[in-house]
PDB file of C-alpha atoms and ligand atoms in Angstrom:
ATOM      1  CA  MET A 233    -137.299  23.176 -86.530  1.00 95.00           C
ATOM      2  CA  LYS A 234    -133.720  24.230 -87.258  1.00 98.00           C
ATOM      3  CA  LEU A 235    -131.957  21.236 -88.652  1.00 98.00           C
ATOM      4  CA  ILE A 236    -128.732  20.192 -90.361  1.00 98.00           C
ATOM      5  CA  LEU A 237    -128.524  17.083 -92.534  1.00 98.00           C
ATOM      6  CA  LEU A 238    -124.996  15.748 -92.524  1.00 98.00           C
ATOM      7  CA  GLY A 239    -123.577  12.895 -94.577  1.00 98.00           C
ATOM      8  CA  PRO A 240    -121.473  12.058 -97.610  1.00 98.00           C
ATOM      9  CA  PRO A 241    -122.514  12.811-101.186  1.00 98.00           C
ATOM     10  CA  GLY A 242    -125.253  10.322-102.077  1.00 98.00           C
ATOM     11  CA  ALA A 243    -126.286   9.599 -98.475  1.00 98.00           C
ATOM     12  CA  GLY A 244    -129.834  10.801 -99.169  1.00 98.00           C
ATOM     13  CA  LYS A 245    -129.757  14.315 -97.673  1.00 98.00           C
ATOM     14  CA  GLY A 246    -131.536  15.968-100.577  1.00 96.00           C
ATOM     15  CA  THR A 247    -134.132  13.186-100.850  1.00 96.00           C
ATOM     16  CA  GLN A 248    -134.977  13.416 -97.143  1.00 97.00           C
ATOM     17  CA  ALA A 249    -134.796  17.228 -97.053  1.00 97.00           C
ATOM     18  CA  LYS A 250    -137.448  17.512 -99.771  1.00 94.00           C
ATOM     19  CA  MET A 251    -139.795  15.343 -97.702  1.00 94.00           C
ATOM     20  CA  LEU A 252    -139.097  17.182 -94.426  1.00 96.00           C
ATOM     21  CA  THR A 253    -139.709  20.485 -96.165  1.00 95.00           C
ATOM     22  CA  ASP A 254    -143.283  19.426 -96.990  1.00 93.00           C
ATOM     23  CA  TYR A 255    -143.828  17.908 -93.564  1.00 94.00           C
ATOM     24  CA  PHE A 256    -142.645  20.849 -91.463  1.00 95.00           C
ATOM     25  CA  SER A 257    -143.353  23.642 -93.990  1.00 96.00           C
ATOM     26  CA  ILE A 258    -139.833  24.988 -93.689  1.00 97.00           C
ATOM     27  CA  PRO A 259    -137.369  25.605 -96.515  1.00 98.00           C
ATOM     28  CA  GLN A 260    -134.534  23.342 -97.629  1.00 97.00           C
ATOM     29  CA  ILE A 261    -131.312  25.275 -97.968  1.00 98.00           C
ATOM     30  CA  SER A 262    -129.071  23.313-100.294  1.00 97.00           C
ATOM     31  CA  THR A 263    -125.808  25.109-100.996  1.00 98.00           C
ATOM     32  CA  GLY A 264    -125.232  22.698-103.904  1.00 96.00           C
ATOM     33  CA  GLU A 265    -128.528  23.737-105.521  1.00 94.00           C
ATOM     34  CA  ILE A 266    -127.866  27.438-104.933  1.00 96.00           C
ATOM     35  CA  LEU A 267    -124.425  27.063-106.510  1.00 97.00           C
ATOM     36  CA  ARG A 268    -125.736  25.022-109.469  1.00 94.00           C
ATOM     37  CA  THR A 269    -128.346  27.700-110.172  1.00 94.00           C
ATOM     38  CA  ALA A 270    -125.620  30.352-110.138  1.00 97.00           C
ATOM     39  CA  VAL A 271    -123.514  28.267-112.538  1.00 96.00           C
ATOM     40  CA  LYS A 272    -126.503  27.812-114.876  1.00 93.00           C
ATOM     41  CA  GLU A 273    -127.253  31.538-114.820  1.00 96.00           C
ATOM     42  CA  GLY A 274    -123.596  32.380-115.406  1.00 97.00           C
ATOM     43  CA  THR A 275    -123.434  34.883-112.527  1.00 97.00           C
ATOM     44  CA  GLU A 276    -120.116  36.027-111.067  1.00 96.00           C
ATOM     45  CA  LEU A 277    -120.623  33.568-108.215  1.00 96.00           C
ATOM     46  CA  GLY A 278    -121.379  30.781-110.685  1.00 96.00           C
ATOM     47  CA  VAL A 279    -118.274  31.414-112.745  1.00 97.00           C
ATOM     48  CA  LYS A 280    -116.133  31.340-109.597  1.00 96.00           C
ATOM     49  CA  ALA A 281    -117.781  28.240-108.119  1.00 97.00           C
ATOM     50  CA  LYS A 282    -117.828  26.130-111.295  1.00 97.00           C
ATOM     51  CA  VAL A 283    -114.106  25.352-111.294  1.00 96.00           C
ATOM     52  CA  TYR A 284    -114.274  23.862-107.796  1.00 97.00           C
ATOM     53  CA  MET A 285    -117.520  21.992-108.410  1.00 97.00           C
ATOM     54  CA  ASP A 286    -116.324  20.423-111.664  1.00 96.00           C
ATOM     55  CA  SER A 287    -113.217  19.062-109.955  1.00 96.00           C
ATOM     56  CA  GLY A 288    -115.180  17.654-107.004  1.00 97.00           C
ATOM     57  CA  GLY A 289    -113.505  20.013-104.540  1.00 98.00           C
ATOM     58  CA  LEU A 290    -115.165  22.413-102.132  1.00 98.00           C
ATOM     59  CA  VAL A 291    -116.055  25.986-103.027  1.00 98.00           C
ATOM     60  CA  PRO A 292    -114.062  28.285-100.682  1.00 98.00           C
ATOM     61  CA  ASP A 293    -115.525  28.768 -97.199  1.00 98.00           C
ATOM     62  CA  GLU A 294    -115.970  32.545 -97.418  1.00 97.00           C
ATOM     63  CA  ILE A 295    -118.186  32.175-100.498  1.00 97.00           C
ATOM     64  CA  VAL A 296    -120.578  29.558 -99.097  1.00 98.00           C
ATOM     65  CA  ILE A 297    -120.623  31.133 -95.631  1.00 98.00           C
ATOM     66  CA  GLY A 298    -121.795  34.394 -97.219  1.00 97.00           C
ATOM     67  CA  ILE A 299    -124.490  32.629 -99.254  1.00 97.00           C
ATOM     68  CA  VAL A 300    -125.938  30.883 -96.208  1.00 98.00           C
ATOM     69  CA  ALA A 301    -125.729  33.952 -93.945  1.00 97.00           C
ATOM     70  CA  GLU A 302    -127.837  35.872 -96.476  1.00 97.00           C
ATOM     71  CA  ARG A 303    -130.257  33.036 -97.082  1.00 98.00           C
ATOM     72  CA  LEU A 304    -130.961  32.621 -93.348  1.00 98.00           C
ATOM     73  CA  GLN A 305    -132.138  36.251 -93.195  1.00 97.00           C
ATOM     74  CA  GLU A 306    -134.985  35.555 -95.635  1.00 97.00           C
ATOM     75  CA  PRO A 307    -138.453  35.662 -94.061  1.00 97.00           C
ATOM     76  CA  ASP A 308    -139.226  32.030 -94.943  1.00 97.00           C
ATOM     77  CA  CYS A 309    -136.500  30.894 -92.505  1.00 97.00           C
ATOM     78  CA  GLN A 310    -138.330  32.482 -89.573  1.00 94.00           C
ATOM     79  CA  ASN A 311    -139.899  29.205 -88.393  1.00 93.00           C
ATOM     80  CA  GLY A 312    -136.949  27.018 -89.205  1.00 97.00           C
ATOM     81  CA  PHE A 313    -134.926  25.517 -92.019  1.00 98.00           C
ATOM     82  CA  ILE A 314    -133.161  22.388 -93.192  1.00 98.00           C
ATOM     83  CA  LEU A 315    -129.528  22.856 -94.114  1.00 98.00           C
ATOM     84  CA  ASP A 316    -128.546  20.275 -96.716  1.00 98.00           C
ATOM     85  CA  GLY A 317    -124.867  20.173 -97.694  1.00 98.00           C
ATOM     86  CA  PHE A 318    -123.810  22.963 -95.333  1.00 98.00           C
ATOM     87  CA  PRO A 319    -121.703  23.118 -93.198  1.00 98.00           C
ATOM     88  CA  ARG A 320    -118.996  20.996 -94.823  1.00 98.00           C
ATOM     89  CA  THR A 321    -115.952  22.252 -92.896  1.00 98.00           C
ATOM     90  CA  VAL A 322    -115.268  23.214 -89.284  1.00 98.00           C
ATOM     91  CA  ALA A 323    -114.839  26.850 -90.400  1.00 98.00           C
ATOM     92  CA  GLN A 324    -118.333  26.762 -91.937  1.00 98.00           C
ATOM     93  CA  ALA A 325    -119.792  25.230 -88.773  1.00 98.00           C
ATOM     94  CA  ASP A 326    -118.161  27.909 -86.596  1.00 98.00           C
ATOM     95  CA  ALA A 327    -119.450  30.667 -88.878  1.00 98.00           C
ATOM     96  CA  LEU A 328    -122.949  29.194 -88.783  1.00 98.00           C
ATOM     97  CA  GLN A 329    -122.927  29.210 -85.003  1.00 97.00           C
ATOM     98  CA  THR A 330    -121.884  32.869 -84.963  1.00 98.00           C
ATOM     99  CA  ASN A 331    -124.557  33.831 -87.507  1.00 97.00           C
ATOM    100  CA  LEU A 332    -127.302  32.025 -85.649  1.00 97.00           C
ATOM    101  CA  ALA A 333    -126.246  33.536 -82.321  1.00 97.00           C
ATOM    102  CA  GLU A 334    -126.467  37.003 -83.889  1.00 96.00           C
ATOM    103  CA  MET A 335    -130.040  36.188 -84.866  1.00 96.00           C
ATOM    104  CA  ASP A 336    -130.805  34.787 -81.390  1.00 96.00           C
ATOM    105  CA  LYS A 337    -131.302  31.332 -82.825  1.00 96.00           C
ATOM    106  CA  THR A 338    -129.918  27.913 -81.996  1.00 96.00           C
ATOM    107  CA  LEU A 339    -129.893  24.620 -83.856  1.00 97.00           C
ATOM    108  CA  ASP A 340    -132.368  21.973 -82.745  1.00 97.00           C
ATOM    109  CA  ARG A 341    -130.740  18.935 -84.264  1.00 98.00           C
ATOM    110  CA  VAL A 342    -128.064  17.546 -86.557  1.00 98.00           C
ATOM    111  CA  ILE A 343    -128.924  14.284 -88.289  1.00 98.00           C
ATOM    112  CA  SER A 344    -126.094  12.338 -89.830  1.00 98.00           C
ATOM    113  CA  LEU A 345    -126.753   9.637 -92.433  1.00 98.00           C
ATOM    114  CA  ASP A 346    -124.320   6.729 -92.619  1.00 97.00           C
ATOM    115  CA  VAL A 347    -123.891   4.855 -95.927  1.00 98.00           C
ATOM    116  CA  ASP A 348    -121.153   2.475 -97.213  1.00 97.00           C
ATOM    117  CA  GLU A 349    -118.840   3.818 -99.882  1.00 96.00           C
ATOM    118  CA  GLU A 350    -119.831   1.304-102.590  1.00 96.00           C
ATOM    119  CA  ALA A 351    -123.513   2.072-102.031  1.00 98.00           C
ATOM    120  CA  LEU A 352    -122.731   5.793-102.341  1.00 98.00           C
ATOM    121  CA  VAL A 353    -121.057   5.247-105.702  1.00 97.00           C
ATOM    122  CA  GLU A 354    -124.025   3.211-106.942  1.00 98.00           C
ATOM    123  CA  ARG A 355    -126.478   5.843-105.732  1.00 98.00           C
ATOM    124  CA  LEU A 356    -124.607   8.735-107.306  1.00 98.00           C
ATOM    125  CA  THR A 357    -123.970   7.068-110.665  1.00 97.00           C
ATOM    126  CA  GLY A 358    -127.699   6.210-110.874  1.00 97.00           C
ATOM    127  CA  ARG A 359    -128.922   9.596-109.649  1.00 97.00           C
ATOM    128  CA  ARG A 360    -131.099  11.720-111.911  1.00 97.00           C
ATOM    129  CA  THR A 361    -132.015  15.286-111.002  1.00 94.00           C
ATOM    130  CA  CYS A 362    -134.935  17.466-112.111  1.00 93.00           C
ATOM    131  CA  LYS A 363    -133.674  20.510-113.982  1.00 90.00           C
ATOM    132  CA  ASP A 364    -136.614  22.615-112.750  1.00 89.00           C
ATOM    133  CA  CYS A 365    -137.201  21.756-109.074  1.00 88.00           C
ATOM    134  CA  GLY A 366    -133.982  19.917-108.190  1.00 88.00           C
ATOM    135  CA  ARG A 367    -135.740  16.779-106.925  1.00 91.00           C
ATOM    136  CA  GLY A 368    -133.514  13.739-107.075  1.00 93.00           C
ATOM    137  CA  TYR A 369    -134.444  10.319-108.458  1.00 97.00           C
ATOM    138  CA  HIS A 370    -132.604   7.043-108.849  1.00 97.00           C
ATOM    139  CA  VAL A 371    -132.835   4.811-111.898  1.00 97.00           C
ATOM    140  CA  LYS A 372    -133.212   1.746-109.663  1.00 97.00           C
ATOM    141  CA  TYR A 373    -134.142   2.865-106.128  1.00 96.00           C
ATOM    142  CA  ASP A 374    -136.455   5.800-106.827  1.00 96.00           C
ATOM    143  CA  PRO A 375    -137.471   5.897-110.490  1.00 97.00           C
ATOM    144  CA  PRO A 376    -139.942   8.507-111.778  1.00 97.00           C
ATOM    145  CA  ALA A 377    -143.375   7.298-112.958  1.00 97.00           C
ATOM    146  CA  ALA A 378    -142.577   8.354-116.543  1.00 96.00           C
ATOM    147  CA  ASP A 379    -139.062   7.963-117.956  1.00 93.00           C
ATOM    148  CA  GLU A 380    -136.837  11.042-117.498  1.00 95.00           C
ATOM    149  CA  VAL A 381    -139.749  13.231-116.314  1.00 97.00           C
ATOM    150  CA  CYS A 382    -140.136  14.687-112.795  1.00 97.00           C
ATOM    151  CA  ASP A 383    -143.218  13.377-110.902  1.00 97.00           C
ATOM    152  CA  ALA A 384    -143.414  16.591-108.900  1.00 93.00           C
ATOM    153  CA  CYS A 385    -143.248  19.258-111.612  1.00 96.00           C
ATOM    154  CA  GLY A 386    -143.023  17.610-115.048  1.00 97.00           C
ATOM    155  CA  GLY A 387    -139.472  18.925-115.531  1.00 97.00           C
ATOM    156  CA  GLN A 388    -136.864  17.046-117.545  1.00 97.00           C
ATOM    157  CA  LEU A 389    -134.426  14.860-115.580  1.00 97.00           C
ATOM    158  CA  PHE A 390    -130.710  15.014-116.214  1.00 96.00           C
ATOM    159  CA  GLN A 391    -127.516  13.468-114.877  1.00 96.00           C
ATOM    160  CA  ARG A 392    -125.238  15.885-113.027  1.00 94.00           C
ATOM    161  CA  GLU A 393    -121.798  16.203-114.605  1.00 92.00           C
ATOM    162  CA  ASP A 394    -120.122  15.653-111.241  1.00 95.00           C
ATOM    163  CA  ASP A 395    -122.019  12.357-110.817  1.00 96.00           C
ATOM    164  CA  CYS A 396    -119.413  10.446-112.828  1.00 95.00           C
ATOM    165  CA  GLU A 397    -117.286   7.845-111.061  1.00 93.00           C
ATOM    166  CA  GLN A 398    -113.998   9.757-111.102  1.00 95.00           C
ATOM    167  CA  THR A 399    -115.451  12.955-109.613  1.00 96.00           C
ATOM    168  CA  ILE A 400    -117.537  10.923-107.179  1.00 97.00           C
ATOM    169  CA  ARG A 401    -114.380   9.282-105.746  1.00 96.00           C
ATOM    170  CA  LYS A 402    -112.787  12.716-105.345  1.00 97.00           C
ATOM    171  CA  ARG A 403    -115.896  14.092-103.598  1.00 98.00           C
ATOM    172  CA  LEU A 404    -115.929  11.132-101.213  1.00 98.00           C
ATOM    173  CA  GLU A 405    -112.269  11.784-100.341  1.00 98.00           C
ATOM    174  CA  VAL A 406    -112.990  15.444 -99.753  1.00 98.00           C
ATOM    175  CA  TYR A 407    -115.917  14.462 -97.530  1.00 98.00           C
ATOM    176  CA  SER A 408    -113.810  12.158 -95.426  1.00 98.00           C
ATOM    177  CA  SER A 409    -110.989  14.657 -94.945  1.00 98.00           C
ATOM    178  CA  GLN A 410    -112.917  17.927 -94.609  1.00 98.00           C
ATOM    179  CA  THR A 411    -116.433  17.087 -93.427  1.00 98.00           C
ATOM    180  CA  THR A 412    -116.229  14.014 -91.164  1.00 98.00           C
ATOM    181  CA  PRO A 413    -114.718  16.093 -88.314  1.00 98.00           C
ATOM    182  CA  LEU A 414    -118.172  17.694 -88.041  1.00 98.00           C
ATOM    183  CA  ILE A 415    -119.623  14.445 -86.744  1.00 98.00           C
ATOM    184  CA  ASN A 416    -117.595  14.766 -83.553  1.00 98.00           C
ATOM    185  CA  TYR A 417    -118.113  18.512 -83.520  1.00 98.00           C
ATOM    186  CA  TYR A 418    -121.889  18.100 -83.274  1.00 98.00           C
ATOM    187  CA  ARG A 419    -121.691  14.988 -81.100  1.00 98.00           C
ATOM    188  CA  GLN A 420    -119.814  17.044 -78.536  1.00 97.00           C
ATOM    189  CA  SER A 421    -122.460  19.731 -78.608  1.00 95.00           C
ATOM    190  CA  GLY A 422    -125.096  17.052 -77.924  1.00 96.00           C
ATOM    191  CA  LEU A 423    -127.036  17.788 -81.113  1.00 97.00           C
ATOM    192  CA  LEU A 424    -126.155  14.706 -83.153  1.00 98.00           C
ATOM    193  CA  THR A 425    -128.482  11.859 -84.071  1.00 98.00           C
ATOM    194  CA  GLU A 426    -127.026   9.154 -86.321  1.00 98.00           C
ATOM    195  CA  ILE A 427    -129.332   7.257 -88.649  1.00 98.00           C
ATOM    196  CA  ASP A 428    -128.510   4.195 -90.732  1.00 98.00           C
ATOM    197  CA  GLY A 429    -128.801   5.554 -94.264  1.00 98.00           C
ATOM    198  CA  MET A 430    -128.474   2.072 -95.803  1.00 98.00           C
ATOM    199  CA  GLN A 431    -132.176   1.485 -95.157  1.00 98.00           C
ATOM    200  CA  PRO A 432    -134.757   2.111 -97.885  1.00 97.00           C
ATOM    201  CA  ILE A 433    -135.835   5.735 -98.400  1.00 97.00           C
ATOM    202  CA  ALA A 434    -139.171   5.322 -96.568  1.00 97.00           C
ATOM    203  CA  ALA A 435    -137.539   3.658 -93.541  1.00 98.00           C
ATOM    204  CA  VAL A 436    -134.973   6.467 -93.225  1.00 98.00           C
ATOM    205  CA  GLN A 437    -137.799   8.983 -93.443  1.00 98.00           C
ATOM    206  CA  ALA A 438    -139.826   7.229 -90.736  1.00 98.00           C
ATOM    207  CA  GLN A 439    -136.836   7.153 -88.405  1.00 97.00           C
ATOM    208  CA  MET A 440    -136.096  10.813 -89.053  1.00 97.00           C
ATOM    209  CA  LEU A 441    -139.642  11.865 -88.293  1.00 96.00           C
ATOM    210  CA  SER A 442    -139.754   9.868 -85.095  1.00 95.00           C
ATOM    211  CA  THR A 443    -136.485  11.307 -83.804  1.00 94.00           C
ATOM    212  CA  LEU A 444    -137.549  14.859 -84.740  1.00 94.00           C
ATOM    213  CA  GLN A 445    -140.966  14.515 -83.160  1.00 89.00           C
ATOM    214  CA  ALA A 446    -139.299  13.459 -79.923  1.00 81.00           C
ATOM    215  CA  ASN A 447    -137.373  16.751 -79.982  1.00 66.00           C
TER     216      ASN A 447
HETATM  217  P1  LIG B  24    -127.305  13.645-101.207  1.00 97.02           P
HETATM  218  O1  LIG B  24    -128.226  14.852-101.241  1.00 97.02           O
HETATM  219  O2  LIG B  24    -126.958  13.242 -99.815  1.00 97.02           O
HETATM  220  O3  LIG B  24    -126.111  13.802-102.081  1.00 97.02           O
HETATM  221  P2  LIG B  24    -129.499  12.310-102.628  1.00 97.02           P
HETATM  222  O4  LIG B  24    -130.680  12.524-101.740  1.00 97.02           O
HETATM  223  O5  LIG B  24    -129.421  13.110-103.871  1.00 97.02           O
HETATM  224  O6  LIG B  24    -128.139  12.422-101.791  1.00 97.02           O
HETATM  225  O7  LIG B  24    -129.481  10.747-102.984  1.00 97.02           O
HETATM  226  C1  LIG B  24    -128.502  10.219-103.864  1.00 97.02           C
HETATM  227  C2  LIG B  24    -129.145   9.163-104.777  1.00 97.02           C
HETATM  228  O8  LIG B  24    -129.506   8.018-104.013  1.00 97.02           O
HETATM  229  C3  LIG B  24    -130.419   9.627-105.463  1.00 97.02           C
HETATM  230  O9  LIG B  24    -130.454   9.051-106.736  1.00 97.02           O
HETATM  231  C4  LIG B  24    -131.537   9.079-104.574  1.00 97.02           C
HETATM  232  O10 LIG B  24    -132.716   8.793-105.318  1.00 97.02           O
HETATM  233  C5  LIG B  24    -130.916   7.796-104.035  1.00 97.02           C
HETATM  234  N1  LIG B  24    -131.293   7.498-102.639  1.00 97.02           N
HETATM  235  C6  LIG B  24    -131.516   8.367-101.618  1.00 97.02           C
HETATM  236  N2  LIG B  24    -131.798   7.733-100.468  1.00 97.02           N
HETATM  237  C7  LIG B  24    -131.748   6.396-100.764  1.00 97.02           C
HETATM  238  C8  LIG B  24    -131.949   5.206 -99.981  1.00 97.02           C
HETATM  239  N3  LIG B  24    -132.252   5.265 -98.670  1.00 97.02           N
HETATM  240  N4  LIG B  24    -131.816   4.003-100.609  1.00 97.02           N
HETATM  241  C9  LIG B  24    -131.500   3.944-101.941  1.00 97.02           C
HETATM  242  N5  LIG B  24    -131.299   5.038-102.723  1.00 97.02           N
HETATM  243  C10 LIG B  24    -131.415   6.248-102.144  1.00 97.02           C
HETATM  244  P1  LIG B  25    -123.627  16.171-103.028  1.00 97.02           P
HETATM  245  O1  LIG B  25    -124.521  16.152-101.842  1.00 97.02           O
HETATM  246  O2  LIG B  25    -124.026  15.201-104.078  1.00 97.02           O
HETATM  247  O3  LIG B  25    -122.182  16.122-102.705  1.00 97.02           O
HETATM  248  P2  LIG B  25    -124.113  19.027-103.408  1.00 97.02           P
HETATM  249  O4  LIG B  25    -125.193  19.367-104.360  1.00 97.02           O
HETATM  250  O5  LIG B  25    -124.353  19.216-101.963  1.00 97.02           O
HETATM  251  O6  LIG B  25    -123.701  17.556-103.766  1.00 97.02           O
HETATM  252  O7  LIG B  25    -122.798  19.840-103.772  1.00 97.02           O
HETATM  253  C1  LIG B  25    -122.271  19.892-105.085  1.00 97.02           C
HETATM  254  C2  LIG B  25    -120.954  20.647-105.078  1.00 97.02           C
HETATM  255  O8  LIG B  25    -121.179  22.006-104.682  1.00 97.02           O
HETATM  256  C3  LIG B  25    -119.904  20.128-104.115  1.00 97.02           C
HETATM  257  O9  LIG B  25    -119.125  19.082-104.668  1.00 97.02           O
HETATM  258  C4  LIG B  25    -119.063  21.392-103.854  1.00 97.02           C
HETATM  259  O10 LIG B  25    -118.177  21.666-104.926  1.00 97.02           O
HETATM  260  C5  LIG B  25    -120.112  22.487-103.863  1.00 97.02           C
HETATM  261  N1  LIG B  25    -120.657  22.734-102.493  1.00 97.02           N
HETATM  262  C6  LIG B  25    -121.930  22.514-102.061  1.00 97.02           C
HETATM  263  N2  LIG B  25    -122.046  22.854-100.764  1.00 97.02           N
HETATM  264  C7  LIG B  25    -120.832  23.293-100.357  1.00 97.02           C
HETATM  265  C8  LIG B  25    -120.305  23.763 -99.129  1.00 97.02           C
HETATM  266  N3  LIG B  25    -121.069  23.846 -98.012  1.00 97.02           N
HETATM  267  N4  LIG B  25    -118.993  24.131 -99.086  1.00 97.02           N
HETATM  268  C9  LIG B  25    -118.220  24.068-100.178  1.00 97.02           C
HETATM  269  N5  LIG B  25    -118.647  23.612-101.361  1.00 97.02           N
HETATM  270  C10 LIG B  25    -119.940  23.233-101.471  1.00 97.02           C
HETATM  271 ZN1  LIG B  26    -139.147  18.684-110.788  1.00 97.02          ZN
END
């Protein structure tokens, strides 16, 4: 299964990707997580990316395209992968197509999650993230069993610095100007399935599994 999850920040891509990863035994490739790890480790990539991430803008195409091209060569991507947060621009989508073609691979499906702006803001301001495994929680919609502790790995939960209202608004603007063109891009290639992301987490998951099983 070679899949892209498309949708604005807070739509539920990461939440659904983590579940699909277990279900299909294929890796989640989250460019946001890869970049956050680089920032935490203070690598050259991290230092470069941090400025863009802090402001809510996009990290330049050539950087993320390179990251994903390398990641797709890893042996665990052999049977498929879930791209979460990539591509985010038409240039990234074109580069992905070229990379996959070079590997004799094609995408199976692009799932786009639709969520109202005010719901996105509420989801992102209430999001908590595990510092060890990256799993997301929500203070109201998906709380951990024990306060501030990850159910999956026992890691400490934290609030991402870019999950503050001002940066959230900027990220939503960037999404609508730079990323929404991809909806038509993948609709035209016949790969797009749109799912109502306003439903509860379990209902979105059920719909995703049923559309993917029909693949
Ligand atoms: P994305 O990866 O698209 O930015 P996340 O999966 O991190 O989004 O979800 C953003 C926040 O919203 C998280 O706190 C998550 O727990 C919560 N969330 C995800 N899906 C839903 C849903 N269907 N209903 C309510 N809250 C959700
Ligand atoms: P969210 O789904 O909540 O928007 P992500 O974790 O996917 O957050 O991304 C966090 C930040 O990392 C983005 O705001 C952006 O600065 C950077 N980023 C992640 N993926 C990409 C990408 N494909 N292209 C450019 N920048 C990216
Ligand atoms: Zn964890």
